[in-house]
Amino acid sequence: MSKSYNTIRYEVEDDGVLLLTLNRPDNLNAFTVEMCEELIDAYGRASQDDAVRVIVVTGEGRAFCAGMDLSVGGNVFGLDESMTPTMEDLHERSDDPAILKGVRDTGGRVTMAMYDCLKPIVGAVNGAAVGIGSTMLLPMDFRFASEKARFGFVFGRLGITLEACSSFFLPRIVGLEQALEWAYKADIFDAAEAHEKGLVRGVFPAETLVDEAKAFARSLVQDRSPVSIALIRQMLNRNSAQPDPWQAHLTESLSVFYTSQADGREGVRAFNEKRPAQFTGKASQMPSFFPWYDKQ
């Protein structure tokens, strides 16, 4: 796959790590509509790219992402102010180009691409991660930070609201009370506070951050079935938000049914023969019941 981007870099390493780098260093990797579209493309591409086993996301230069680029003309969020959308419009016409491009939150569209992704996502926050720079971290499976990292859910200072589905993810990660405090105060806070409150998993020196994140990322997928990993990611993300365990039972039943006849057969054989499994399944070729959540 040889596709180039203007605002990000997509680099697949030999061990299956995709290093996805926000690449507008002269603008502190500030988020734009173009970056939105490129990130959506990259996460969808990674799902179908069997050379990719796991994704590590970082920023080029001294920032991770300094938030939305507020220097562009017109509506800086790329929204169509000639429209007067209703909730019914969003429910009934969410994929209509006028709604998709003119009304739907750009950060939220990236979040949904991350949520749908079939590969684990690990954040390596190398510097300032403010606004969308903080909220785009939340759909990631794990987050690591440099000692130089700074965070901030600063929307209240701009007179707007939480975005990028952060009102869903943030309370699940740090609890409702902490989410409310950070959103109300809209202050910038450091990596130590982010670690203490559970937003990031660990804090490392800037020079070792990406290597630490890559090593952790590799440990998630080494000698594992890509199909199993993809199903586990989607099952945990989606079933944990269900009101009762019934949907989990249904999806787990079909998942075990199909994987037990594919990579699961090799896994059992390898266990009995006391050797590493040689899985052949591909995330680009998921079982027939997948995606179950689009068929309900």
Short mmCIF file of C-alpha atoms in Angstrom, two decimals:
data_model
loop_
_atom_site.label_atom_id
_atom_site.label_comp_id
_atom_site.label_asym_id
_atom_site.label_seq_id
_atom_site.Cartn_x
_atom_site.Cartn_y
_atom_site.Cartn_z
CA MET A 1 0.00 0.00 0.00
CA SER A 2 1.65 3.23 -1.13
CA LYS A 3 -0.65 6.07 -0.27
CA SER A 4 0.72 9.37 0.96
CA TYR A 5 -0.92 11.88 3.28
CA ASN A 6 -0.36 15.61 3.81
CA THR A 7 -0.98 15.87 7.56
CA ILE A 8 0.00 12.43 8.91
CA ARG A 9 2.59 9.71 8.27
CA TYR A 10 1.64 6.02 7.93
CA GLU A 11 4.71 3.82 8.49
CA VAL A 12 4.42 0.04 8.90
CA GLU A 13 7.41 -1.61 10.53
CA ASP A 14 8.55 -5.20 9.93
CA ASP A 15 7.13 -6.42 13.24
CA GLY A 16 3.61 -5.27 12.43
CA VAL A 17 3.66 -1.95 14.32
CA LEU A 18 2.04 0.90 12.41
CA LEU A 19 3.56 4.17 13.57
CA LEU A 20 0.88 6.78 12.81
CA THR A 21 2.35 10.26 13.25
CA LEU A 22 0.49 13.57 13.27
CA ASN A 23 2.71 15.58 10.96
CA ARG A 24 2.12 19.34 11.02
CA PRO A 25 5.04 20.18 13.34
CA ASP A 26 5.23 23.84 12.29
CA ASN A 27 1.63 24.18 13.54
CA LEU A 28 2.12 21.99 16.64
CA ASN A 29 0.17 19.31 14.74
CA ALA A 30 -3.02 21.33 15.06
CA PHE A 31 -6.09 19.46 13.84
CA THR A 32 -7.72 20.41 10.52
CA VAL A 33 -10.56 19.05 8.40
CA GLU A 34 -7.92 17.55 6.12
CA MET A 35 -6.32 15.76 9.08
CA CYS A 36 -9.76 14.46 10.05
CA GLU A 37 -10.27 12.91 6.61
CA GLU A 38 -6.75 11.47 6.52
CA LEU A 39 -7.02 9.91 9.98
CA ILE A 40 -10.37 8.33 9.08
CA ASP A 41 -8.78 6.88 5.96
CA ALA A 42 -5.71 5.65 7.88
CA TYR A 43 -7.68 3.81 10.58
CA GLY A 44 -9.92 2.17 7.98
CA ARG A 45 -6.88 1.26 5.91
CA ALA A 46 -5.11 -0.24 8.94
CA SER A 47 -8.10 -2.49 9.63
CA GLN A 48 -7.73 -4.07 6.19
CA ASP A 49 -3.92 -3.94 6.07
CA ASP A 50 -2.77 -7.38 7.22
CA ALA A 51 0.80 -6.10 7.60
CA VAL A 52 -0.51 -4.00 10.52
CA ARG A 53 -0.95 -5.82 13.82
CA VAL A 54 -1.08 -2.85 16.21
CA ILE A 55 -1.04 0.96 15.94
CA VAL A 56 1.10 3.47 17.85
CA VAL A 57 0.04 7.10 17.48
CA THR A 58 2.37 10.02 18.21
CA GLY A 59 3.14 13.56 17.05
CA GLU A 60 6.02 14.97 15.03
CA GLY A 61 8.14 17.60 16.77
CA ARG A 62 7.50 19.02 20.23
CA ALA A 63 3.69 18.68 20.35
CA PHE A 64 1.25 15.81 20.06
CA CYS A 65 -1.68 17.94 18.91
CA ALA A 66 -2.29 21.49 20.10
CA GLY A 67 -6.01 21.30 19.34
CA MET A 68 -8.09 22.54 16.44
CA ASP A 69 -6.30 24.89 14.07
CA LEU A 70 -8.10 28.12 14.96
CA SER A 71 -6.27 30.16 12.32
CA VAL A 72 -8.30 28.95 9.35
CA GLY A 73 -10.98 31.19 7.90
CA GLY A 74 -14.74 30.78 8.25
CA ASN A 75 -16.10 28.21 10.67
CA VAL A 76 -12.86 26.80 12.10
CA PHE A 77 -14.57 23.48 12.76
CA GLY A 78 -15.44 23.12 9.08
CA LEU A 79 -19.20 23.23 9.68
CA ASP A 80 -21.87 24.62 7.36
CA GLU A 81 -23.48 27.56 9.13
CA SER A 82 -26.19 27.86 6.48
CA MET A 83 -27.88 24.75 7.90
CA THR A 84 -30.22 24.40 10.88
CA PRO A 85 -29.90 20.68 11.66
CA THR A 86 -32.13 18.78 14.06
CA MET A 87 -31.55 15.57 15.99
CA GLU A 88 -33.91 13.89 13.53
CA ASP A 89 -31.60 14.95 10.68
CA LEU A 90 -28.66 13.32 12.43
CA HIS A 91 -30.57 10.12 13.13
CA GLU A 92 -32.08 9.80 9.67
CA ARG A 93 -29.42 11.33 7.40
CA SER A 94 -26.12 10.89 9.22
CA ASP A 95 -24.35 9.76 6.03
CA ASP A 96 -25.93 12.38 3.77
CA PRO A 97 -22.92 14.43 2.54
CA ALA A 98 -24.54 17.66 3.72
CA ILE A 99 -24.85 16.29 7.27
CA LEU A 100 -21.66 14.24 7.22
CA LYS A 101 -19.41 17.11 6.13
CA GLY A 102 -21.45 20.12 7.25
CA VAL A 103 -22.84 19.12 10.66
CA ARG A 104 -21.14 16.08 12.16
CA ASP A 105 -18.24 16.82 14.51
CA THR A 106 -14.92 16.17 12.76
CA GLY A 107 -13.29 14.86 15.94
CA GLY A 108 -16.23 12.53 16.48
CA ARG A 109 -15.89 11.17 12.96
CA VAL A 110 -12.26 10.29 13.72
CA THR A 111 -13.32 8.72 17.03
CA MET A 112 -15.86 6.49 15.26
CA ALA A 113 -13.16 5.37 12.80
CA MET A 114 -10.95 4.49 15.79
CA TYR A 115 -13.84 2.72 17.53
CA ASP A 116 -14.46 0.63 14.41
CA CYS A 117 -10.76 -0.19 13.93
CA LEU A 118 -9.79 -3.88 14.14
CA LYS A 119 -6.29 -3.27 15.52
CA PRO A 120 -5.30 -2.20 19.06
CA ILE A 121 -4.32 1.47 19.33
CA VAL A 122 -1.62 2.77 21.70
CA GLY A 123 -1.03 6.49 22.20
CA ALA A 124 2.45 7.95 22.70
CA VAL A 125 1.74 11.53 23.79
CA ASN A 126 5.02 13.35 23.17
CA GLY A 127 3.98 16.91 24.05
CA ALA A 128 0.99 19.24 24.23
CA ALA A 129 -2.31 17.39 23.74
CA VAL A 130 -5.03 20.00 24.12
CA GLY A 131 -8.67 20.01 23.02
CA ILE A 132 -9.02 17.47 20.23
CA GLY A 133 -5.43 16.53 21.09
CA SER A 134 -6.75 15.15 24.39
CA THR A 135 -10.10 13.81 23.21
CA MET A 136 -8.63 11.84 20.28
CA LEU A 137 -6.66 9.87 22.89
CA LEU A 138 -9.76 8.52 24.59
CA PRO A 139 -10.82 5.84 22.03
CA MET A 140 -7.28 4.42 22.16
CA ASP A 141 -6.80 1.19 24.08
CA PHE A 142 -3.82 2.51 26.06
CA ARG A 143 -2.09 5.86 26.47
CA PHE A 144 1.52 6.63 27.44
CA ALA A 145 2.91 10.13 27.94
CA SER A 146 6.22 11.93 27.84
CA GLU A 147 7.23 13.91 30.91
CA LYS A 148 6.73 16.95 28.64
CA ALA A 149 3.11 16.10 27.81
CA ARG A 150 0.34 18.49 28.74
CA PHE A 151 -3.39 17.86 28.52
CA GLY A 152 -6.52 19.97 28.60
CA PHE A 153 -10.24 19.61 27.93
CA VAL A 154 -10.37 23.34 27.29
CA PHE A 155 -13.67 23.63 25.42
CA GLY A 156 -15.38 25.70 28.11
CA ARG A 157 -12.77 28.44 27.62
CA LEU A 158 -13.81 28.65 23.95
CA GLY A 159 -17.51 28.66 24.74
CA ILE A 160 -18.11 25.27 23.09
CA THR A 161 -18.57 21.75 24.47
CA LEU A 162 -16.93 18.37 24.70
CA GLU A 163 -16.52 16.70 21.30
CA ALA A 164 -14.98 13.63 19.65
CA CYS A 165 -17.35 11.40 21.68
CA SER A 166 -15.44 12.39 24.82
CA SER A 167 -18.62 12.63 26.88
CA PHE A 168 -18.89 8.85 26.30
CA PHE A 169 -15.25 7.86 26.78
CA LEU A 170 -13.82 10.23 29.40
CA PRO A 171 -16.09 9.21 32.33
CA ARG A 172 -15.46 5.55 31.52
CA ILE A 173 -11.70 6.07 31.80
CA VAL A 174 -11.36 8.43 34.78
CA GLY A 175 -14.82 8.41 36.38
CA LEU A 176 -17.64 10.92 36.13
CA GLU A 177 -16.48 13.27 38.89
CA GLN A 178 -12.97 13.67 37.45
CA ALA A 179 -14.37 14.12 33.95
CA LEU A 180 -16.67 16.87 35.21
CA GLU A 181 -13.82 18.66 37.00
CA TRP A 182 -11.53 18.66 33.97
CA ALA A 183 -14.36 19.75 31.65
CA TYR A 184 -15.67 22.49 33.96
CA LYS A 185 -12.28 23.97 34.87
CA ALA A 186 -10.89 23.63 31.32
CA ASP A 187 -7.37 23.90 32.73
CA ILE A 188 -4.12 22.56 31.31
CA PHE A 189 -2.64 19.76 33.46
CA ASP A 190 0.60 17.83 33.34
CA ALA A 191 1.57 14.21 32.71
CA ALA A 192 1.86 13.47 36.44
CA GLU A 193 -1.78 14.42 37.02
CA ALA A 194 -2.88 12.52 33.92
CA HIS A 195 -1.11 9.44 35.28
CA GLU A 196 -2.41 9.86 38.83
CA LYS A 197 -6.01 10.20 37.64
CA GLY A 198 -5.81 7.27 35.21
CA LEU A 199 -5.84 9.06 31.86
CA VAL A 200 -2.43 7.64 30.88
CA ARG A 201 -0.88 4.30 31.78
CA GLY A 202 2.69 5.47 32.23
CA VAL A 203 5.03 8.45 31.92
CA PHE A 204 8.46 8.19 30.28
CA PRO A 205 11.34 10.46 29.28
CA ALA A 206 10.70 12.06 25.91
CA GLU A 207 13.60 10.25 24.26
CA THR A 208 12.31 6.75 25.16
CA LEU A 209 8.53 7.31 24.94
CA VAL A 210 7.88 5.97 21.44
CA ASP A 211 10.16 2.95 21.92
CA GLU A 212 8.37 2.12 25.18
CA ALA A 213 4.98 2.44 23.49
CA LYS A 214 6.12 0.25 20.59
CA ALA A 215 7.45 -2.44 22.92
CA PHE A 216 4.17 -2.50 24.82
CA ALA A 217 2.21 -2.55 21.55
CA ARG A 218 4.18 -5.54 20.29
CA SER A 219 3.49 -7.42 23.53
CA LEU A 220 -0.25 -7.16 22.86
CA VAL A 221 -0.20 -8.98 19.53
CA GLN A 222 2.89 -11.17 19.37
CA ASP A 223 1.92 -14.82 18.67
CA ARG A 224 -1.75 -13.87 18.75
CA SER A 225 -4.49 -14.42 16.17
CA PRO A 226 -5.34 -11.16 14.34
CA VAL A 227 -8.96 -12.31 14.08
CA SER A 228 -9.14 -13.06 17.80
CA ILE A 229 -7.61 -9.66 18.65
CA ALA A 230 -10.04 -7.85 16.33
CA LEU A 231 -13.07 -9.60 17.83
CA ILE A 232 -11.87 -9.07 21.40
CA ARG A 233 -11.40 -5.33 20.77
CA GLN A 234 -14.86 -4.90 19.30
CA MET A 235 -16.57 -7.15 21.88
CA LEU A 236 -15.08 -5.37 24.89
CA ASN A 237 -15.69 -1.87 23.52
CA ARG A 238 -19.27 -2.55 22.49
CA ASN A 239 -20.53 -5.12 24.99
CA SER A 240 -19.22 -3.24 28.03
CA ALA A 241 -21.68 -0.45 27.19
CA GLN A 242 -24.70 -2.78 26.93
CA PRO A 243 -27.39 -2.59 29.66
CA ASP A 244 -27.22 -6.34 30.36
CA PRO A 245 -25.03 -9.36 29.43
CA TRP A 246 -27.36 -10.81 26.78
CA GLN A 247 -25.66 -9.16 23.78
CA ALA A 248 -22.29 -10.27 25.14
CA HIS A 249 -23.56 -13.85 25.30
CA LEU A 250 -24.80 -13.73 21.72
CA THR A 251 -21.62 -12.27 20.25
CA GLU A 252 -19.35 -14.48 22.34
CA SER A 253 -21.31 -17.53 21.23
CA LEU A 254 -20.77 -16.79 17.53
CA SER A 255 -17.19 -15.66 18.11
CA VAL A 256 -16.21 -18.90 19.84
CA PHE A 257 -18.22 -20.95 17.33
CA TYR A 258 -16.33 -19.60 14.33
CA THR A 259 -12.86 -19.04 15.80
CA SER A 260 -12.82 -22.55 17.31
CA GLN A 261 -12.97 -23.92 13.77
CA ALA A 262 -10.24 -21.63 12.44
CA ASP A 263 -7.29 -20.19 14.40
CA GLY A 264 -8.70 -21.79 17.55
CA ARG A 265 -8.07 -25.24 16.10
CA GLU A 266 -4.39 -24.37 15.59
CA GLY A 267 -4.22 -22.79 19.06
CA VAL A 268 -5.46 -25.96 20.74
CA ARG A 269 -3.10 -28.11 18.67
CA ALA A 270 -0.13 -25.87 19.52
CA PHE A 271 -1.03 -25.95 23.22
CA ASN A 272 -1.16 -29.74 23.25
CA GLU A 273 2.10 -29.97 21.29
CA LYS A 274 3.79 -27.39 23.57
CA ARG A 275 4.85 -25.09 20.71
CA PRO A 276 4.05 -21.52 19.57
CA ALA A 277 0.89 -21.33 17.50
CA GLN A 278 1.14 -20.46 13.80
CA PHE A 279 -2.06 -18.53 13.25
CA THR A 280 -3.14 -17.90 9.65
CA GLY A 281 -6.32 -15.86 10.16
CA LYS A 282 -6.47 -12.32 8.79
CA ALA A 283 -8.39 -9.34 10.13
CA SER A 284 -9.19 -8.49 6.51
CA GLN A 285 -11.18 -11.76 6.36
CA MET A 286 -13.42 -11.74 9.43
CA PRO A 287 -16.05 -14.43 10.22
CA SER A 288 -19.36 -14.13 8.41
CA PHE A 289 -21.33 -12.79 11.40
CA PHE A 290 -19.03 -9.75 11.67
CA PRO A 291 -19.81 -6.89 12.07
CA TRP A 292 -22.75 -8.04 14.16
CA TYR A 293 -23.47 -4.48 15.35
CA ASP A 294 -24.37 -3.36 11.82
CA LYS A 295 -26.97 -6.13 11.48
CA GLN A 296 -29.15 -5.46 14.51
#
